[in-house]
mmCIF file of N, CA and C in Angstrom:
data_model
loop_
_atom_site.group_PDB
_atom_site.id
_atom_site.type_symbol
_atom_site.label_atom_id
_atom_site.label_comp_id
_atom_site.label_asym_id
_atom_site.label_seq_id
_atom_site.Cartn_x
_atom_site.Cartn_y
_atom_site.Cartn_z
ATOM 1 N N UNK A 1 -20.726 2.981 24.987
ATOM 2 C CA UNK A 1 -21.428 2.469 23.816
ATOM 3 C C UNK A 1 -20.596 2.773 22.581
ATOM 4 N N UNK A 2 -20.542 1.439 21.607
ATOM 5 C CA UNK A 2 -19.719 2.066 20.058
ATOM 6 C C UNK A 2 -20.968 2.464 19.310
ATOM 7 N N UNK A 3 -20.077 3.021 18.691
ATOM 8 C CA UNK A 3 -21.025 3.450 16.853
ATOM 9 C C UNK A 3 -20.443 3.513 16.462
ATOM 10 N N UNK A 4 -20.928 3.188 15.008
ATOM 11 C CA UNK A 4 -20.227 3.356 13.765
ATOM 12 C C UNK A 4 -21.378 3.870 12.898
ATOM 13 N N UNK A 5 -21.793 5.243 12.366
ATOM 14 C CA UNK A 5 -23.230 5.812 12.018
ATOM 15 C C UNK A 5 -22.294 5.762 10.649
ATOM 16 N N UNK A 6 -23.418 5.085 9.958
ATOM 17 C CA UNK A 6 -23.094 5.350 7.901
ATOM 18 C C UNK A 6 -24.309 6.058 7.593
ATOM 19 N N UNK A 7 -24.444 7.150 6.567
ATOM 20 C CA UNK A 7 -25.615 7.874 6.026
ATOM 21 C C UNK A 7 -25.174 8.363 4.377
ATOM 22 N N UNK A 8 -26.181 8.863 3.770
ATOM 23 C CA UNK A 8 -26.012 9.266 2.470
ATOM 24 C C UNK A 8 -26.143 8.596 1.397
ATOM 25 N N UNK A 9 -27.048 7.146 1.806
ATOM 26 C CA UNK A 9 -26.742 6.452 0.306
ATOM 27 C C UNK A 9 -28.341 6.751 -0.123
ATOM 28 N N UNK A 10 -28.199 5.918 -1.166
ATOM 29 C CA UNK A 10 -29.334 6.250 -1.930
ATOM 30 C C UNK A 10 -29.800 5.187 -3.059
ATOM 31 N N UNK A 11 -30.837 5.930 -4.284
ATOM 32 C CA UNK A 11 -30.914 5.549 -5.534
ATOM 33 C C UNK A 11 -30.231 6.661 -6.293
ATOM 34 N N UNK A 12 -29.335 6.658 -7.628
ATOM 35 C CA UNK A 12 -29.148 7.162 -8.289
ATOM 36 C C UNK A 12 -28.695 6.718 -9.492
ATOM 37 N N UNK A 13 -28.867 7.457 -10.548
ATOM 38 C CA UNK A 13 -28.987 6.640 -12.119
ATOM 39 C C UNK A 13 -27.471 6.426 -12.216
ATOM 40 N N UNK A 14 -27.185 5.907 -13.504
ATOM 41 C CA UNK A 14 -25.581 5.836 -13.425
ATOM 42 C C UNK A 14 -24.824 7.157 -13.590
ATOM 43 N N UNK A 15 -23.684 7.486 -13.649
ATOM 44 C CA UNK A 15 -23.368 8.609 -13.885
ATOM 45 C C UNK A 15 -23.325 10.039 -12.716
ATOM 46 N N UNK A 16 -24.385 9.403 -11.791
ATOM 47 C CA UNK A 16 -24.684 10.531 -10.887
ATOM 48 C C UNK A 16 -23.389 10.624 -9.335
ATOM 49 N N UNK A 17 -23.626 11.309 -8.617
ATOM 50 C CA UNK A 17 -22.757 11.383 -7.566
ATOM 51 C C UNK A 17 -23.832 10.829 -6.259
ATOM 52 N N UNK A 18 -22.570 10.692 -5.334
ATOM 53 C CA UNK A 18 -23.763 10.514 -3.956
ATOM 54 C C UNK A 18 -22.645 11.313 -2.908
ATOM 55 N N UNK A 19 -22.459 11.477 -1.662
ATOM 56 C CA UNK A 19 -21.719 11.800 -0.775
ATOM 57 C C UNK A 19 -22.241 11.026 0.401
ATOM 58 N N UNK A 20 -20.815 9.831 1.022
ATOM 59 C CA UNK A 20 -21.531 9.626 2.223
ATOM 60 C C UNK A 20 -20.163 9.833 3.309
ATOM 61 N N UNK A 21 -21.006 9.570 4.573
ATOM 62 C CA UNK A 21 -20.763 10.071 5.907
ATOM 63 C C UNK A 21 -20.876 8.794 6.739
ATOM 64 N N UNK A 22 -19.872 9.163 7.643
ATOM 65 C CA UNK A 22 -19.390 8.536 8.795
ATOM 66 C C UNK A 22 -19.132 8.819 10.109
ATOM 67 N N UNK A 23 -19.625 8.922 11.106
ATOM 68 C CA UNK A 23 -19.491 9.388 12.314
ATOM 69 C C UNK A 23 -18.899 7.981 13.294
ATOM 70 N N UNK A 24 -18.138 7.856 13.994
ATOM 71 C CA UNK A 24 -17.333 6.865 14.915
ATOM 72 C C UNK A 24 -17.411 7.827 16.405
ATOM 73 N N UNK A 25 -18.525 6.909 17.204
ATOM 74 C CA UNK A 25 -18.899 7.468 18.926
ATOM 75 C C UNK A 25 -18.520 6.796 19.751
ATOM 76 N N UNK A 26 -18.692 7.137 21.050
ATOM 77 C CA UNK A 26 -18.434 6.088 21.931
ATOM 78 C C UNK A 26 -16.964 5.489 22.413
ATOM 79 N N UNK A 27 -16.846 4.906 22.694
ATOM 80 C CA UNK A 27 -15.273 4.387 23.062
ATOM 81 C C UNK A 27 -14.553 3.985 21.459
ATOM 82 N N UNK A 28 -15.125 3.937 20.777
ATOM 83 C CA UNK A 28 -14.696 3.537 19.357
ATOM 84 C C UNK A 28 -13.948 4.815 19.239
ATOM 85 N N UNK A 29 -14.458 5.934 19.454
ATOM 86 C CA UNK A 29 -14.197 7.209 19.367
ATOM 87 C C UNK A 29 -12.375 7.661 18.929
ATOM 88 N N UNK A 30 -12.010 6.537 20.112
ATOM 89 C CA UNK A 30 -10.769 6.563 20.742
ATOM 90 C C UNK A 30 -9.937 6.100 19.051
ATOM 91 N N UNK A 31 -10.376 4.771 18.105
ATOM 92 C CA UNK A 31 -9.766 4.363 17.271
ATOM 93 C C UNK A 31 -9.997 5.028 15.882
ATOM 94 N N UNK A 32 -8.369 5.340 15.526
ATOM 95 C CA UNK A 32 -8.793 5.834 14.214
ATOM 96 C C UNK A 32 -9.755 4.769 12.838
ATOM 97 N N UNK A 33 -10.844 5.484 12.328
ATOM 98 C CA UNK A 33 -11.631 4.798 11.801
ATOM 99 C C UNK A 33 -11.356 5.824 10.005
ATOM 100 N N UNK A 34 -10.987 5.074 9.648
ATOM 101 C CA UNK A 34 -10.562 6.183 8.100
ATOM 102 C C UNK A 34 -10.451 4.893 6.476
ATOM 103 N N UNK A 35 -11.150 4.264 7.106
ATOM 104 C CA UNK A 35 -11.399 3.308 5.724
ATOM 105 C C UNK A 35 -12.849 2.922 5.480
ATOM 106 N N UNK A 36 -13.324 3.050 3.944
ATOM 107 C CA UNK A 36 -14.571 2.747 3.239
ATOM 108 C C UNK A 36 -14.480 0.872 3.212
ATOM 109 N N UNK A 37 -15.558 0.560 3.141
ATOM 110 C CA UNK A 37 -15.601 -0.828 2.582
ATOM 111 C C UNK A 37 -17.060 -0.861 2.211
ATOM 112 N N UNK A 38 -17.280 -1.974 0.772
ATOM 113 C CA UNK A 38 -18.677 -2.422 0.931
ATOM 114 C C UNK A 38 -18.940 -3.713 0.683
ATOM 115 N N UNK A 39 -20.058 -4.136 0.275
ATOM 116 C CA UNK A 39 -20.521 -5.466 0.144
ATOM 117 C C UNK A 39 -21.590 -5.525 -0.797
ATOM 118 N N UNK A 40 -21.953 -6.029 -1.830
ATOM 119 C CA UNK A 40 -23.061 -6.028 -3.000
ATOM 120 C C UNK A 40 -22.648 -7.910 -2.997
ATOM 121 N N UNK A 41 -24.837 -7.323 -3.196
ATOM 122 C CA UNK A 41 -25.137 -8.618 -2.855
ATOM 123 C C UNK A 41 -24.580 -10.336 -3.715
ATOM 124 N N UNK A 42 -24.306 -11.121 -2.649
ATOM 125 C CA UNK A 42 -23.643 -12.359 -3.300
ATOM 126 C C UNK A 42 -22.214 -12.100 -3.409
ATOM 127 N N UNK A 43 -21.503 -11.060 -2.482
ATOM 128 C CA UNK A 43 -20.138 -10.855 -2.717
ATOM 129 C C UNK A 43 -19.569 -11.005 -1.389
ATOM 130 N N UNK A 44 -18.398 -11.118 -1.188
ATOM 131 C CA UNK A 44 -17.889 -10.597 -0.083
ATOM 132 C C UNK A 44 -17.021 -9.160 -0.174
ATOM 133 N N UNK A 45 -17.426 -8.365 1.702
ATOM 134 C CA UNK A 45 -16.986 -6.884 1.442
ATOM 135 C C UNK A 45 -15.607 -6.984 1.173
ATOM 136 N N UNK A 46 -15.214 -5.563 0.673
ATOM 137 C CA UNK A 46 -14.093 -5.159 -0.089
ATOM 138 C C UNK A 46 -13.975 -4.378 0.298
ATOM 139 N N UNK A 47 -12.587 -3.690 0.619
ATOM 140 C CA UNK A 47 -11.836 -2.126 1.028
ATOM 141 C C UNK A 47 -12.612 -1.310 -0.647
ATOM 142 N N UNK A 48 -13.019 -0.617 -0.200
ATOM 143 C CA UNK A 48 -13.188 0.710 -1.171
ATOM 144 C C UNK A 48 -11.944 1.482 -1.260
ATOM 145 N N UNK A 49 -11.695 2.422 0.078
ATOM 146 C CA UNK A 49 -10.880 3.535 -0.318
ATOM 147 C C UNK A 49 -10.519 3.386 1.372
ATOM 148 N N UNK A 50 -9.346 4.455 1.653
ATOM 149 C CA UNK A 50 -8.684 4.354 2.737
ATOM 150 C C UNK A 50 -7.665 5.473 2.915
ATOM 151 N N UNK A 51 -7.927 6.434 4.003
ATOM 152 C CA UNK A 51 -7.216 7.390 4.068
ATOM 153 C C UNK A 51 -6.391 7.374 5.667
ATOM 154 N N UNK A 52 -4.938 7.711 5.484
ATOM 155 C CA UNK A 52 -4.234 7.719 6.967
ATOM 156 C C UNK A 52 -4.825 8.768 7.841
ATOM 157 N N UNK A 53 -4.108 8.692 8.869
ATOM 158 C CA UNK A 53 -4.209 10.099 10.001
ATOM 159 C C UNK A 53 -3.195 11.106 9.674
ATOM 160 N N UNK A 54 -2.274 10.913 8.265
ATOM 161 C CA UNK A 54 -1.289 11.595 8.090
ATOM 162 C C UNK A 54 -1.999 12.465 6.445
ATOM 163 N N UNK A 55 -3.365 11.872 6.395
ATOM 164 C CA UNK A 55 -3.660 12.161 5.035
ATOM 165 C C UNK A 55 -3.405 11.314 3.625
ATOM 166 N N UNK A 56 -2.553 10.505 3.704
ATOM 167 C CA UNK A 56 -2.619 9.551 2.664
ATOM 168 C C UNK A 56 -3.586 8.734 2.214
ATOM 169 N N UNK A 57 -3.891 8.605 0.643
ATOM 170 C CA UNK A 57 -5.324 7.785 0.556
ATOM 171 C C UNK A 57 -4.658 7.008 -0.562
ATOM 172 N N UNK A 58 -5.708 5.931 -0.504
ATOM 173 C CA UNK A 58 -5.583 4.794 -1.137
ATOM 174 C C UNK A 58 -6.613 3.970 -1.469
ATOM 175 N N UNK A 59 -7.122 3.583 -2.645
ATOM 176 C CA UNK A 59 -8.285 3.422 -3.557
ATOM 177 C C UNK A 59 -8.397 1.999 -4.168
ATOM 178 N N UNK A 60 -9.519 1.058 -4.377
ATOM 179 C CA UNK A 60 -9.092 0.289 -5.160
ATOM 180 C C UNK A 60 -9.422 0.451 -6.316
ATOM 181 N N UNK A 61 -8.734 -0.142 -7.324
ATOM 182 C CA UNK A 61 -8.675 -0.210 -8.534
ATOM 183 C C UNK A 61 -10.241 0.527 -9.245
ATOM 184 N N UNK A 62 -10.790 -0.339 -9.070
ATOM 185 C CA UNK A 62 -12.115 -0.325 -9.646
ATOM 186 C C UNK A 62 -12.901 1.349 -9.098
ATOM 187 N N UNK A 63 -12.569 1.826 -8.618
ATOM 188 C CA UNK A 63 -12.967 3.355 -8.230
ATOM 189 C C UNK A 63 -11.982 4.834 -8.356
ATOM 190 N N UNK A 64 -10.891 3.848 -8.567
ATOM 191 C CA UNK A 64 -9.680 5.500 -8.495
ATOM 192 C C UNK A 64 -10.085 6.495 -10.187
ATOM 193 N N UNK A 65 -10.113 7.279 -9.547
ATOM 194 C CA UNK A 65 -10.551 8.620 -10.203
ATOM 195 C C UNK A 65 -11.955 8.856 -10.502
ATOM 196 N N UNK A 66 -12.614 8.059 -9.529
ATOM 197 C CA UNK A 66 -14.185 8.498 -9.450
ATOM 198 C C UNK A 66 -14.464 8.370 -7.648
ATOM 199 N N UNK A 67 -13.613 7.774 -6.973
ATOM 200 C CA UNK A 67 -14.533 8.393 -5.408
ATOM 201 C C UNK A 67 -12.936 8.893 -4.819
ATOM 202 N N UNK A 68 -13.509 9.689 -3.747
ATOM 203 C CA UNK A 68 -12.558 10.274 -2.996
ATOM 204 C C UNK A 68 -13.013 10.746 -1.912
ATOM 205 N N UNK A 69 -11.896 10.048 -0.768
ATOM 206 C CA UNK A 69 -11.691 10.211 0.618
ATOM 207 C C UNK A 69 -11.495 11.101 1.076
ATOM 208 N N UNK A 70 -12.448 11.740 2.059
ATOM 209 C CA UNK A 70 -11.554 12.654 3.299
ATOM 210 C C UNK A 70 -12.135 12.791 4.860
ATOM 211 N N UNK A 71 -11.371 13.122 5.350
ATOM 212 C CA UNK A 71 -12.054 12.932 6.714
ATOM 213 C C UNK A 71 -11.656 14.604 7.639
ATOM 214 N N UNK A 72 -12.509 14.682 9.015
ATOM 215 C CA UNK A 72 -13.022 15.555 9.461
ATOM 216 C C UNK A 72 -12.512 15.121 11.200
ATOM 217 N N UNK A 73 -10.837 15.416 11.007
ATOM 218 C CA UNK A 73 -10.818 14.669 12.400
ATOM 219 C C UNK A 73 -11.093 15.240 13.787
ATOM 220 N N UNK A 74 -11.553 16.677 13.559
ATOM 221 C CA UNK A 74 -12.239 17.161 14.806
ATOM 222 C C UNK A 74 -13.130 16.424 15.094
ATOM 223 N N UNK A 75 -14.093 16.077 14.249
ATOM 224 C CA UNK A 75 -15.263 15.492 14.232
ATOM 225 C C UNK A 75 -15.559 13.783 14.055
ATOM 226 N N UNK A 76 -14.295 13.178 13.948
ATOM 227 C CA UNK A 76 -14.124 12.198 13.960
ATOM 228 C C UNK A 76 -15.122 11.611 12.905
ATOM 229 N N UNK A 77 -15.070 11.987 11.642
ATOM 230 C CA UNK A 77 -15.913 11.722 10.738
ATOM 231 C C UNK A 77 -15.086 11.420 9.615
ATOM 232 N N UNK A 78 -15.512 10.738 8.755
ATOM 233 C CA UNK A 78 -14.801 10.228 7.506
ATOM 234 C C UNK A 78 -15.677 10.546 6.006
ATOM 235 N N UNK A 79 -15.513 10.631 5.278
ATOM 236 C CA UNK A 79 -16.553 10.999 3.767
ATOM 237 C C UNK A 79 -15.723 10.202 2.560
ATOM 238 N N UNK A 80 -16.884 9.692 2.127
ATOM 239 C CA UNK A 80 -16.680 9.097 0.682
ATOM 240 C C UNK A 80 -17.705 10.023 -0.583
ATOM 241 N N UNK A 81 -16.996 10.826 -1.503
ATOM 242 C CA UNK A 81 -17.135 11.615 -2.253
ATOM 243 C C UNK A 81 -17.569 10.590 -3.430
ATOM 244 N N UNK A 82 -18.610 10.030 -4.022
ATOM 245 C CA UNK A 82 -18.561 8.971 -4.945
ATOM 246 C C UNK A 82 -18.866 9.571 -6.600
ATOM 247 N N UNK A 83 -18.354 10.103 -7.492
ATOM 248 C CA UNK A 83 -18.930 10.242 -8.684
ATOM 249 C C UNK A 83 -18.804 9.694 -10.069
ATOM 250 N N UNK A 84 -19.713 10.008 -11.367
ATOM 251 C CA UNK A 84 -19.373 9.109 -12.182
ATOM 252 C C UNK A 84 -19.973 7.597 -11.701
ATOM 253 N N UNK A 85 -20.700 7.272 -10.766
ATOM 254 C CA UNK A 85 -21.331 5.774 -10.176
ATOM 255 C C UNK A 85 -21.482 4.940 -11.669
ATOM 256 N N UNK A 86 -21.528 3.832 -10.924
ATOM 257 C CA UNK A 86 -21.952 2.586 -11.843
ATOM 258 C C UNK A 86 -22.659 1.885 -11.325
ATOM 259 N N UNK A 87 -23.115 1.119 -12.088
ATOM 260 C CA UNK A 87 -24.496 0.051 -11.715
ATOM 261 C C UNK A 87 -23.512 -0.941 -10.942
ATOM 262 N N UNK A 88 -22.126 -1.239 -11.419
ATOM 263 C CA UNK A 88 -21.389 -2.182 -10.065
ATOM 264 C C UNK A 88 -20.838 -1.355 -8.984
ATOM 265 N N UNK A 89 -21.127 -0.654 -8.807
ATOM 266 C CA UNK A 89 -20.877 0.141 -7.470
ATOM 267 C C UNK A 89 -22.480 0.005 -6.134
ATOM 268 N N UNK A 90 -23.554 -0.335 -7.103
ATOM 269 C CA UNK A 90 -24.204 -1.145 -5.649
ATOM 270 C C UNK A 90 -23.569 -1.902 -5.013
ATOM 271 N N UNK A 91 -24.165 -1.050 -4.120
ATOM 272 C CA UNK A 91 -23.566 -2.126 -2.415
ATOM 273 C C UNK A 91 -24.269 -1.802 -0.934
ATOM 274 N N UNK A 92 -23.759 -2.153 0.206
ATOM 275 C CA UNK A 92 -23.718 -1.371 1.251
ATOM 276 C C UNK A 92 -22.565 -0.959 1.803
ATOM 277 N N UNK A 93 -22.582 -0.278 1.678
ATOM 278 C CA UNK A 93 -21.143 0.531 2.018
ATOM 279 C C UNK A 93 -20.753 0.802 3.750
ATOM 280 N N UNK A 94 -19.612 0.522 4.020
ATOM 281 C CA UNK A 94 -19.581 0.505 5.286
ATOM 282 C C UNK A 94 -18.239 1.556 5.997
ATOM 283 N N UNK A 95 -18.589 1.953 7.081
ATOM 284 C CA UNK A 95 -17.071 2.571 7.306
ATOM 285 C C UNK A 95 -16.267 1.791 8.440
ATOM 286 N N UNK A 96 -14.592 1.943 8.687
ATOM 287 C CA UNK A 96 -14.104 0.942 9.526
ATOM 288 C C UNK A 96 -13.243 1.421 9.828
ATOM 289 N N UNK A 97 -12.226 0.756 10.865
ATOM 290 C CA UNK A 97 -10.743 0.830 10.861
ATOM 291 C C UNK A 97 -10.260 -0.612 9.940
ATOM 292 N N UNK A 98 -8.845 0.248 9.735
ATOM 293 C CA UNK A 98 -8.287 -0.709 8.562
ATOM 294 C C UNK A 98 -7.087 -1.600 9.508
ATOM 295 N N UNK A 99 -6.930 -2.607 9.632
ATOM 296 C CA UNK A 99 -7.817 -3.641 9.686
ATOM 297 C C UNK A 99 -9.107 -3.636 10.777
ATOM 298 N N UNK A 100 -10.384 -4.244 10.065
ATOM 299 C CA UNK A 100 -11.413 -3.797 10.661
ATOM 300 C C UNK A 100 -11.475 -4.349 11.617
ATOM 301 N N UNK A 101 -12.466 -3.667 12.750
ATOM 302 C CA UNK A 101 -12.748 -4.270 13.792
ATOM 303 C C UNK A 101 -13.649 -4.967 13.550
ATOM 304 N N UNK A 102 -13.790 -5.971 14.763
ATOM 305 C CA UNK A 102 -15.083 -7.325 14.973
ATOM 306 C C UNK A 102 -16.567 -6.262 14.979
ATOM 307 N N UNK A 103 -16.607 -5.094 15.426
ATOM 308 C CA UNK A 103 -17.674 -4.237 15.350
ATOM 309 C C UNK A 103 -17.829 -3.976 14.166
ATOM 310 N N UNK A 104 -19.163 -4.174 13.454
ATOM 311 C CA UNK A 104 -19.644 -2.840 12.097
ATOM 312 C C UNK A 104 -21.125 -2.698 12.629
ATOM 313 N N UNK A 105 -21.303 -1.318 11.725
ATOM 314 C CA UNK A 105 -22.364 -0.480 11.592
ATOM 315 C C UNK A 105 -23.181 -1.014 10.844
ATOM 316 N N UNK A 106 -24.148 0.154 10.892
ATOM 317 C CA UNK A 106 -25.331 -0.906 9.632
ATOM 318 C C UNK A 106 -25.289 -0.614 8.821
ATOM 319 N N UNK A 107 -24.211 -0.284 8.315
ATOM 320 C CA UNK A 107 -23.925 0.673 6.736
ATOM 321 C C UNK A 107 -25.079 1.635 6.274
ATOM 322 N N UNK A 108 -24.644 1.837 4.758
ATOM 323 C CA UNK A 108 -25.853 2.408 4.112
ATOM 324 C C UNK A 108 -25.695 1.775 2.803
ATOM 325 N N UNK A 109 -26.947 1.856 2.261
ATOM 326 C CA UNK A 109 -27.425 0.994 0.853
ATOM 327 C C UNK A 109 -26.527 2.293 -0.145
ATOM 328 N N UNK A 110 -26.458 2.049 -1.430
ATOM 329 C CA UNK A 110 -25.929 2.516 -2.444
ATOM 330 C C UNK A 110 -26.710 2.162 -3.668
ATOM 331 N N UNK A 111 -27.093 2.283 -4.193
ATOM 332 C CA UNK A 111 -28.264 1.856 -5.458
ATOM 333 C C UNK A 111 -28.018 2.233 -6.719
ATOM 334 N N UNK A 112 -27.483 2.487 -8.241
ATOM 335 C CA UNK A 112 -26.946 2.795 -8.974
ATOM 336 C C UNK A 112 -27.796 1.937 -10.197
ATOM 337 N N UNK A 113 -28.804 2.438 -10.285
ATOM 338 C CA UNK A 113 -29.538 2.102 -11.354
ATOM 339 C C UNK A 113 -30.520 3.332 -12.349
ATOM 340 N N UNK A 114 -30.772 2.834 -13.560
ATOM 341 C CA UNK A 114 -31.713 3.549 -14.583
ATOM 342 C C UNK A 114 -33.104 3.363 -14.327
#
């Protein structure tokens, strides 16, 4: 069986932080999974952020120096550190391999409102 488990999102006003989580099970297990993506509504998803197996990360524009990547590769887990949010940072946020697989998770919501 795959998984791809997303958790940690939320409501939060602007300005605030969130922390989310990623767990990759199952035969997926096997593929490194170390990239964010999301999707807000009426858009198509977008790479967020993206970290190697060597540790290198890489951000897009619209988030560098407010979220940050790291991952937990005993645990085959990945984290998106999000702070400073904005009201365009709703989304559902998803985790993946970069380039993604035909599999996704059911993400988690992100909410960034007053």
């Amino acid at each position: 069986q795959v998984q791809l488990v997303e958790s940690g999102g939320g409501l939060v006003q602007p300005g605030g932080s969130l922390r989310l989580s990623c767990v990759a099970s199952g035969s997926i297990s096997r593929i490194y999974v170390g990239t964010w993506y999301r999707q807000a509504p009426g858009k198509q998803r977008e790479l967020v952020a993206t970290i190697t197996s060597g540790g290198s990360t890489n951000y897009a524009d619209s988030v560098k120096g407010r979220f940050t990547i790291s991952r937990d590769n005993a645990k085959n887990t990945v984290f998106l550190q999000m702070n400073s949010l904005k009201p365009e940072d709703t989304a559902v946020y998803y985790c993946n391999a970069n380039p993604p697989l035909l599999y996704w998770g059911r993400g988690t919501q992100v909410s960034v409102s007053s």
